[in-house]
XYZ file of C-alpha atoms in Angstrom:
513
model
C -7.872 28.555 5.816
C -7.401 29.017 2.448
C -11.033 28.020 1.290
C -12.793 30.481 4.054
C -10.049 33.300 2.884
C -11.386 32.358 -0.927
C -15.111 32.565 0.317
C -14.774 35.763 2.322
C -13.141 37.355 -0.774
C -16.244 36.430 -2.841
C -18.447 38.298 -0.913
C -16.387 41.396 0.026
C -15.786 42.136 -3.980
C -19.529 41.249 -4.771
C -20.078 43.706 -1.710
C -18.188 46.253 -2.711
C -18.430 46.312 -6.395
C -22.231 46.596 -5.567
C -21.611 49.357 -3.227
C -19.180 51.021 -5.571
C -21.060 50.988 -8.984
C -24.414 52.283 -7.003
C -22.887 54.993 -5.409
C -21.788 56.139 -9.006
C -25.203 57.130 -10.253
C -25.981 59.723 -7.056
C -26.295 62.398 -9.472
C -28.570 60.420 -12.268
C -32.183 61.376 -12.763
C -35.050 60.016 -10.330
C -38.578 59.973 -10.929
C -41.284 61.175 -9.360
C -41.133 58.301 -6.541
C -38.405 60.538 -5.002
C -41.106 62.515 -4.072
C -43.248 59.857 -3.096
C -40.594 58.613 -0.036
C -40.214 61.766 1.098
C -43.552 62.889 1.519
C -44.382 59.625 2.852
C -41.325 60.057 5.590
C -42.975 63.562 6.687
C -46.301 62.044 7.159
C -45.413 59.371 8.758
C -42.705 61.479 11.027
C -45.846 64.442 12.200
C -48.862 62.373 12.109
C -50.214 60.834 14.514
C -51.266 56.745 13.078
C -54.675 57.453 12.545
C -54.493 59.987 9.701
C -51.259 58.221 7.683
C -54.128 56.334 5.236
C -56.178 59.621 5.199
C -53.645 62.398 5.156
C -54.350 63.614 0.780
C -52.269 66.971 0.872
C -49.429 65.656 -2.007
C -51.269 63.378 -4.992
C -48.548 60.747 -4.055
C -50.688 59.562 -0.502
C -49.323 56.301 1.380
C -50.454 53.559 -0.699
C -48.030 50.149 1.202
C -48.848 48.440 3.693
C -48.318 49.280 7.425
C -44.693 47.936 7.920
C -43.602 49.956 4.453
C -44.944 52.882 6.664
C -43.112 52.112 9.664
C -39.955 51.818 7.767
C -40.640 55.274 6.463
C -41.217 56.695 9.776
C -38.099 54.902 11.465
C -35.933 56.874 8.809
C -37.232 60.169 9.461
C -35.749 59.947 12.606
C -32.291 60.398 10.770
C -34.174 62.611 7.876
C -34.107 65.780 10.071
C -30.053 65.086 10.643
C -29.755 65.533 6.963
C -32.695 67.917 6.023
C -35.698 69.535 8.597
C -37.076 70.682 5.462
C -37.737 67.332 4.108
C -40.007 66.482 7.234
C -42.470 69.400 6.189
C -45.900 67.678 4.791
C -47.005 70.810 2.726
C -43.305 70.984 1.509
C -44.132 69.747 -1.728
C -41.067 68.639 -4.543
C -38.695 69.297 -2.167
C -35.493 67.964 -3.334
C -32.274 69.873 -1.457
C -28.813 68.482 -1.786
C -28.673 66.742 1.559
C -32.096 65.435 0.624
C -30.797 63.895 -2.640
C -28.503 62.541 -0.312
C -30.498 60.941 2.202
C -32.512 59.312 0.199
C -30.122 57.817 -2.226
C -27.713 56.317 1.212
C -31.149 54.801 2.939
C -31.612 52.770 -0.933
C -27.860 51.341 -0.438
C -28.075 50.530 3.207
C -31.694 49.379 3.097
C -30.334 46.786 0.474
C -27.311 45.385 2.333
C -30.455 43.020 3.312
C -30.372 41.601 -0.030
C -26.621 41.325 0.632
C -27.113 39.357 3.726
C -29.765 37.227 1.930
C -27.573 35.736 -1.125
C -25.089 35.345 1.576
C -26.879 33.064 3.573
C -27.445 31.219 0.688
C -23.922 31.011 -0.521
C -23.329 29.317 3.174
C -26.631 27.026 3.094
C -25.545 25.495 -0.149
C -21.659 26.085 -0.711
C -19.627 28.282 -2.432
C -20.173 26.437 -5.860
C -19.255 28.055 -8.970
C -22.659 27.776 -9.725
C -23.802 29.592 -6.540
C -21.165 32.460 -6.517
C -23.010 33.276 -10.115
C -26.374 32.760 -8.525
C -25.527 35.253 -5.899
C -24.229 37.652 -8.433
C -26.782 37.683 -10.722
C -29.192 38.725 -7.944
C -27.482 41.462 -5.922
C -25.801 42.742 -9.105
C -29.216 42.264 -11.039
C -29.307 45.568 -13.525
C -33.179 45.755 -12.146
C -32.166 47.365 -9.080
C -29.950 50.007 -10.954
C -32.205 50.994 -13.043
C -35.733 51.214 -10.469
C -34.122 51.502 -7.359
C -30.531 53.350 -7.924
C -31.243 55.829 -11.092
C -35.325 55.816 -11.346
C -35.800 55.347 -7.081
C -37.493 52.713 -5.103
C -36.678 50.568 -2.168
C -37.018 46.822 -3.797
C -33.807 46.048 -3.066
C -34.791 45.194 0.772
C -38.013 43.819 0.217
C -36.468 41.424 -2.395
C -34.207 40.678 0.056
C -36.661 39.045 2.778
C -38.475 37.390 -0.517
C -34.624 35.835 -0.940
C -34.575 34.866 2.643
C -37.835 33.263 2.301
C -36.929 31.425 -0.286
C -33.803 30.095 0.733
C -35.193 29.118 4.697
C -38.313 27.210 2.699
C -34.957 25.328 0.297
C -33.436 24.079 3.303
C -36.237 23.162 4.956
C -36.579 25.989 8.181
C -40.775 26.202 6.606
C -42.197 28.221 9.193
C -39.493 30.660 9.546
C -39.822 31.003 5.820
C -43.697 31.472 6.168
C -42.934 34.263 8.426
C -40.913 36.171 6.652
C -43.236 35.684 3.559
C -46.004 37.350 6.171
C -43.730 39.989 6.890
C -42.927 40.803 3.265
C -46.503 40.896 2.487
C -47.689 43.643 5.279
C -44.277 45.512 3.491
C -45.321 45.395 0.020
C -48.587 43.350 -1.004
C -47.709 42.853 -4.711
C -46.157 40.103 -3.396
C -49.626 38.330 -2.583
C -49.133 37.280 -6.343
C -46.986 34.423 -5.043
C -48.930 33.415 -2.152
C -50.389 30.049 -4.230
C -47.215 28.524 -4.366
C -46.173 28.979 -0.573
C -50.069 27.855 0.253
C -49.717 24.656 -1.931
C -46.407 23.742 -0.912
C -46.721 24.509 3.145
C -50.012 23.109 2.889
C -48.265 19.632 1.440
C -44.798 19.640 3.075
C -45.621 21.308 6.023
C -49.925 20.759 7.670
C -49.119 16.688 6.302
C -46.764 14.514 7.550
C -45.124 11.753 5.499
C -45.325 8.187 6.492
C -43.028 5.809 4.680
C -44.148 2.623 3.773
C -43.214 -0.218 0.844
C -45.548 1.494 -2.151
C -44.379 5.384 -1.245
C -45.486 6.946 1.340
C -48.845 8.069 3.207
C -49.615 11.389 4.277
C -51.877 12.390 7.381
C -52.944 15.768 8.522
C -50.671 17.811 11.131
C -53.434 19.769 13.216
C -50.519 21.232 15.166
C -48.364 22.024 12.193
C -51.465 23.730 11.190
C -51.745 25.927 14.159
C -48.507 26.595 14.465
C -48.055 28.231 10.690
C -51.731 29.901 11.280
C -50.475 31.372 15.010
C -46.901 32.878 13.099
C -49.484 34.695 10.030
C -51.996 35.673 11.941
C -49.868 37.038 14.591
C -47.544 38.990 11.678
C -51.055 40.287 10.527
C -52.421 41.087 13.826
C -49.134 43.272 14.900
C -49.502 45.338 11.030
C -53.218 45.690 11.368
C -53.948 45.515 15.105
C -53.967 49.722 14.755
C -56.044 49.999 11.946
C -58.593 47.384 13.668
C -58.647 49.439 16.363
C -59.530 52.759 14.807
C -61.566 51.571 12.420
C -59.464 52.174 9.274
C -59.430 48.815 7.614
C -61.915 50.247 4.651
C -59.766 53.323 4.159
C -56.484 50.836 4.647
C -57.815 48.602 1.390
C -59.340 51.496 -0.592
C -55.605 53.170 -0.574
C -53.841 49.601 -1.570
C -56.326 48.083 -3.892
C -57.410 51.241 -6.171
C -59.232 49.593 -8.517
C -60.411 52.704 -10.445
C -57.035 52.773 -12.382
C -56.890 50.909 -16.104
C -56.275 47.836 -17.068
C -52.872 49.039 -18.457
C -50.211 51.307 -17.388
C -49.380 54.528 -20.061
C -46.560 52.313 -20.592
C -48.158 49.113 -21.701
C -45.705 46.293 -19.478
C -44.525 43.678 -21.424
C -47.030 41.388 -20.934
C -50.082 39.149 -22.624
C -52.339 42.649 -22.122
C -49.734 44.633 -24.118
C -50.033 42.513 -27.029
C -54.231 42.029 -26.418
C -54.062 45.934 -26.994
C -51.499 46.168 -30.163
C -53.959 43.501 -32.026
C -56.845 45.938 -30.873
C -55.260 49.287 -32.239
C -53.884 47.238 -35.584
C -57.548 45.740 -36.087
C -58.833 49.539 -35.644
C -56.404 50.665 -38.460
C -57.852 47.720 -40.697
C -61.805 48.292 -40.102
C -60.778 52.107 -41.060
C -59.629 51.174 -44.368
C -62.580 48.689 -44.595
C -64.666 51.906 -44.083
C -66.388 50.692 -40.655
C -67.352 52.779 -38.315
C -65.624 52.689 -34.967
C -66.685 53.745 -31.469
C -64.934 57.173 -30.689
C -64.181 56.221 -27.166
C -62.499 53.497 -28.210
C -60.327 55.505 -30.919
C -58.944 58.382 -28.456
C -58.020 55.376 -25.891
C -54.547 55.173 -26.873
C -53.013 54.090 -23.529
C -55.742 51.764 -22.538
C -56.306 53.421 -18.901
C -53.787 55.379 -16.647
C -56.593 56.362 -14.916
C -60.383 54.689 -15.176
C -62.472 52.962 -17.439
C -61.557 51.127 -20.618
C -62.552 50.482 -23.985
C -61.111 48.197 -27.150
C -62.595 48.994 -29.944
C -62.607 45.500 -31.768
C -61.638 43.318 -29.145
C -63.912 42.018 -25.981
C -63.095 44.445 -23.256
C -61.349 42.788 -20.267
C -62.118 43.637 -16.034
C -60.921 43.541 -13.452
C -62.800 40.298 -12.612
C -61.580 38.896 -15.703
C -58.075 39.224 -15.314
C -58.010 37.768 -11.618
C -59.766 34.610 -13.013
C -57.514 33.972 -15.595
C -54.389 35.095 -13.368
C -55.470 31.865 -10.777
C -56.623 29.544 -13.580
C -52.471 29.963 -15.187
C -51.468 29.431 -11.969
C -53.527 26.496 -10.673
C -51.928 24.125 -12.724
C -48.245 24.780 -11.229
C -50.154 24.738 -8.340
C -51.487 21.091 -8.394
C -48.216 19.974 -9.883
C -46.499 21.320 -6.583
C -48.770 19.830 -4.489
C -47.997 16.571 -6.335
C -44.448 16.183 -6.418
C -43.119 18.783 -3.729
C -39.173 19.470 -3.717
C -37.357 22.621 -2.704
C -36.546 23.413 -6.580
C -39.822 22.574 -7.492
C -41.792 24.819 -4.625
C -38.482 28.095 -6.513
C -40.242 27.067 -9.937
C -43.871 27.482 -8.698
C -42.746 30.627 -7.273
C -41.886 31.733 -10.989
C -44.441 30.835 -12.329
C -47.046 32.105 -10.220
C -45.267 35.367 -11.008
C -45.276 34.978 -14.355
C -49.020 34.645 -14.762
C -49.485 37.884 -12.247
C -47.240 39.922 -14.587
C -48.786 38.693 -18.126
C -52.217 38.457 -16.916
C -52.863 41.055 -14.001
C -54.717 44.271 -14.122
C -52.398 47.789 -14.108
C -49.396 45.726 -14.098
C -46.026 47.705 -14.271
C -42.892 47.049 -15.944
C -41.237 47.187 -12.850
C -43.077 43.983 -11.626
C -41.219 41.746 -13.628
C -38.720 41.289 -11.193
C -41.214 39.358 -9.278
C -39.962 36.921 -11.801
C -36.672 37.441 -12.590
C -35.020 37.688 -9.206
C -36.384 34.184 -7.561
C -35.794 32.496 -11.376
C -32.223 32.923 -10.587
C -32.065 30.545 -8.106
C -32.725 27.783 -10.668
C -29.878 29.124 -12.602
C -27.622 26.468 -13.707
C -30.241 23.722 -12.968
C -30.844 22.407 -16.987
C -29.645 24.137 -20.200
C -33.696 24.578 -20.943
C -34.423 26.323 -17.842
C -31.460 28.590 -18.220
C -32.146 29.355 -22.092
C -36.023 30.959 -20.996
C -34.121 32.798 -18.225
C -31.934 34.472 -20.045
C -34.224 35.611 -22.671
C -36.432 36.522 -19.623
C -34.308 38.940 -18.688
C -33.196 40.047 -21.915
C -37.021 41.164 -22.020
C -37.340 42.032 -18.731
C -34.599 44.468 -17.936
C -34.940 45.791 -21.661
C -38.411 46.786 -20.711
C -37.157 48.754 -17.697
C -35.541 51.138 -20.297
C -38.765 53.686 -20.308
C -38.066 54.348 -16.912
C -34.849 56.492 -17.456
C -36.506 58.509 -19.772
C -33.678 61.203 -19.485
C -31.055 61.437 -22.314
C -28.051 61.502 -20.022
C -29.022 58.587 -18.576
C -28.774 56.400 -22.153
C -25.255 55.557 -22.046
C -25.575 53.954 -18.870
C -28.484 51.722 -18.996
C -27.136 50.603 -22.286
C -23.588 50.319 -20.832
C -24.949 47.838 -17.605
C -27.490 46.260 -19.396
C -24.839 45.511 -22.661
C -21.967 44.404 -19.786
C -24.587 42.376 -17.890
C -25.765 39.946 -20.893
C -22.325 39.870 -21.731
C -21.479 38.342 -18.865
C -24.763 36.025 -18.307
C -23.960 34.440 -21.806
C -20.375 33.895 -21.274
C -21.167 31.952 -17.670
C -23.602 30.110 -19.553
C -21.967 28.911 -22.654
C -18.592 28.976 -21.251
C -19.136 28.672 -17.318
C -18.815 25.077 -17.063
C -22.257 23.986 -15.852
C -23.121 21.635 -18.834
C -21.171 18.783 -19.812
C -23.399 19.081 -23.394
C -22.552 22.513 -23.851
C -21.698 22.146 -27.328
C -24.456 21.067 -28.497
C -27.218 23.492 -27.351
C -25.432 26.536 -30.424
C -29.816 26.759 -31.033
C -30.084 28.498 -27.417
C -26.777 30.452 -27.990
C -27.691 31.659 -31.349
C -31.622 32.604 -30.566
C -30.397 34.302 -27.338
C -27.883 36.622 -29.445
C -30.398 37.220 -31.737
C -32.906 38.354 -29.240
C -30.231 40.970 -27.714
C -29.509 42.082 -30.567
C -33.291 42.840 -31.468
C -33.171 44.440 -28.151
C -30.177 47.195 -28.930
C -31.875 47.456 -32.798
C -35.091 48.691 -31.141
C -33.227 51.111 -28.825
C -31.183 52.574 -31.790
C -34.454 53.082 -33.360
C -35.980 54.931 -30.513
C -33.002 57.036 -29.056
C -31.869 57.889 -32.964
C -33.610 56.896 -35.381
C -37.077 58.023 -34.587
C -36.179 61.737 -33.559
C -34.336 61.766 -36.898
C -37.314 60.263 -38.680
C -40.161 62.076 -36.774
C -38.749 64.767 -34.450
C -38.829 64.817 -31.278
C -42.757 65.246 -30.540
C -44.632 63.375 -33.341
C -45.244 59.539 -32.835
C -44.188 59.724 -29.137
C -45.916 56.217 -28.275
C -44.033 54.663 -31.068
C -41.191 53.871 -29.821
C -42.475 53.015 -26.284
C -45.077 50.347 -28.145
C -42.154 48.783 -30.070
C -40.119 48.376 -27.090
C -43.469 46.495 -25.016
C -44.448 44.301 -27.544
C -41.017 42.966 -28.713
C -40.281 42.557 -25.038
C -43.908 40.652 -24.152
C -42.889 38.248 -27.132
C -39.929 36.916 -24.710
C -41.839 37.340 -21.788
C -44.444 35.406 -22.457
C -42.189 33.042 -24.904
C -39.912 32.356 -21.975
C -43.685 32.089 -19.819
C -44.481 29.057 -22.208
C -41.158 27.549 -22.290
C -40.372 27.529 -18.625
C -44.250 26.383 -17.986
C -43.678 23.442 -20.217
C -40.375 22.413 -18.370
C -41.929 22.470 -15.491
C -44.717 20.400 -16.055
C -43.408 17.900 -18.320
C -40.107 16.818 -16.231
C -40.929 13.284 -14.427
C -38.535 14.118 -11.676
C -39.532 17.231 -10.837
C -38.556 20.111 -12.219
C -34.280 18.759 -12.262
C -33.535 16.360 -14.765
């Protein structure tokens, strides 16, 4: 009695506390996705299916997949209680109080479904000390206060089917998990970025069948286990695009969710391996100048490398599209083929990671906001090795740090910096002093370099929110601060990249050891 009353407490603070702190940041800015939703709930709500992909009269047009639009239209049903106005389609920027409202409730109920996900795998796996953190660190993750709560988006729910995924594919439930990883794809497709590791592992755990015998074990190829997985995807794809098929909208369908035509970087360079391919561009371009060598002038006015467009470096080989894709498989290929080797739940987590990691340093028009492809199934592994958890905490360290752009209001600084300063605290004080390492002691070189790295972290930020406008005003040198910010975070991006890659491969039992 005791234990289930200790367990049910758990989750009704974590609950709560979630529930609680969210609500408190109703009144903070939101960007310019708040007008995204609600245009895309009055499209959805007064057209008919056939002109969602088409329908051009806001610049924000429906760019998810079909079941992000049906979600959208199943909450305009409740819109109008709130709002009519909302529902209008030429009702452009329309933000009323009882809008504000709506929109801000449907992002804390949407993502009780994150709630129910860490919850199943609290009961899955126990209610380990190890676990309760596990489950905190993901539905309390400072991510989803800053881009969903304060800036506005809906990952919360979508993160929570990736969670249920990944938990049914841990304990073994693989074609449940393979559905739910269909589903998540038709509601978001950035997602696809993690496809390799659910192909490699289903492929080896799943379509072959073990057969144990004195030297290992032999594998032989499960035509039914085949089918089966292929019936539950193409049947998930089938009821999202079965519509779209049938009024011949597939083109239009991909030409709205693959727009290539945008740059290879956001005007926010994201933290990754492109951000610091451009900063060695614009620093060679400073040197040739004072060599005297003439430059190409498209290349000098491209500051931003590409909200919108082509591209051009001025020193440095100009990257495609094509380009990045190839080198996004050929960094994942190798966690890949190690998955396929030695397959184990942890293992299949880690490949997940990973294959994220290489779609958010290599991509093309990646966004900040994508690192928590990364960050959110890392934390399952929390508490696995003190290596493991040393790149994950400077992971997020960079990671949520780089999320700071977003809330580009000034009333907004003393909160990010107030979660994101009460989050690490916590994070290092579970691992130094949480009890998961009987070695604790002697791993001060992880403490001390993840201190250090925070405290580069809040140094930059002083810089930008005060120094800088003392230094500069408030108008000259505008991308200054925003550059420091994504290159110091792409160092521990792609650092913790390297160090988590090299774990990974090099452990001979798997990725625990």
């Amino acid at each position: 009695m005791g234990r289930d009353s200790g367990k049910e407490t758990f989750t009704r603070d974590i609950l709560f506390f979630g529930l609680f702190t969210k609500a408190l940041l109703y009144s903070t800015y939101f960007s310019t996705d708040f007008e995204v939703h609600r245009n895309w709930l009055a499209l959805t709500h007064n057209l008919p299916i056939s002109k969602w992909y088409y329908e051009k009269t806001s610049e924000w047009t429906l760019d998810y997949p079909p079941f992000f639009a049906w979600f959208e239209w199943s909450m305009s049903w409740f819109a109008g209680l709130f709002d009519p106005e909302m529902l209008r389609v030429d009702n452009l920027n329309h933000a009323s109080p009882n809008t504000i409202l709506f929109q801000r409730i449907t992002v804390l109920v949407s993502e009780l479904l994150l709630f129910a996900a860490v919850c199943r795998f609290l009961s899955s796996f126990g209610y380990s000390y190890r676990n309760k953190a596990i489950a905190a660190l993901i539905y309390l993750s400072p991510g989803f206060y800053f881009i969903d709560h304060i800036h506005f988006q809906y990952n919360g729910f979508l993160f929570g089917i990736l969670v249920f995924s990944l938990v049914e594919m841990m304990r073994g439930n693989v074609l449940l998990s393979g559905a739910l990883f269909s589903a998540l794809l038709n509601f978001k497709h950035i997602y696809l970025y993690l496809a390799p590791a659910y192909f490699a592992y289903i492929l080896k755990t799943y379509c072959f069948t073990a057969r144990p015998r004195k030297k290992g074990a032999s594998y032989s190829f499960s035509f039914s286990n085949l089918i089966k997985m292929g019936l539950v995807v193409v049947g998930i794809f089938g009821i999202s695009l079965g519509p779209f098929v049938y009024y011949g909208q597939l083109g239009q369908l991909a030409v709205r969710l693959f727009p290539f035509k945008r740059g290879l970087c956001h005007a926010y360079w994201a933290p990754n391996f492109w951000a610091l391919y451009s900063f060695l561009d614009r620093m060679l371009i400073q040197w040739y100048k004072v060599l005297g060598v003439s430059l190409n002038s498209e290349a000098l006015e491209s500051a931003t490398r590409g909200i919108v467009g082509d591209i051009a470096y001025g020193i440095l080989p100009t990257p495609t599209a094509g380009h990045t894709f190839q080198l996004t498989f050929l960094t994942q290929l190798p966690f890949m083929v190690s998955l396929f080797r030695r397959p184990s739940p942890d293992r299949f987590v880690g490949a997940v990671v990973l294959c994220g990691f290489s779609s958010f340093l290599f991509g093309w028009h990646v966004h900040e906001k994508a690192i928590l492809l990364v960050i959110i199934p890392y934390n399952l592994l929390f508490g696995k090795t003190r290596a493991s958890d040393h790149f994950l905490v400077i992971l997020s360290i960079a990671g949520y740090f780089s999320l700071f752009p977003l809330l580009i209001e000034i009333p907004e600084t003393p909160v990010k910096l107030v979660i994101f300063g009460l989050w690490n605290a916590i994070v290092l004080g579970i691992t130094w002093r949480g009890g998961l390492y009987k070695k604790a002691a002697k791993a001060s070189y992880c403490r001390w370099s993840e201190v250090g790295y925070l405290c580069g972290a809040f140094l930059i930020q002083f810089y930008s929110s005060i120094a800088h406008p003392a230094l500069f005003g408030a108008s000259r040198y505008e991308f200054l601060p925003l550059m420091l910010t994504s290159i110091y975070c792409a160092v521990g991006v792609l650092y913790s990249w390297l160090g988590f890659s090299w774990v990974y491969l090099t452990s001979q039992r798997g990725f625990i050891y």
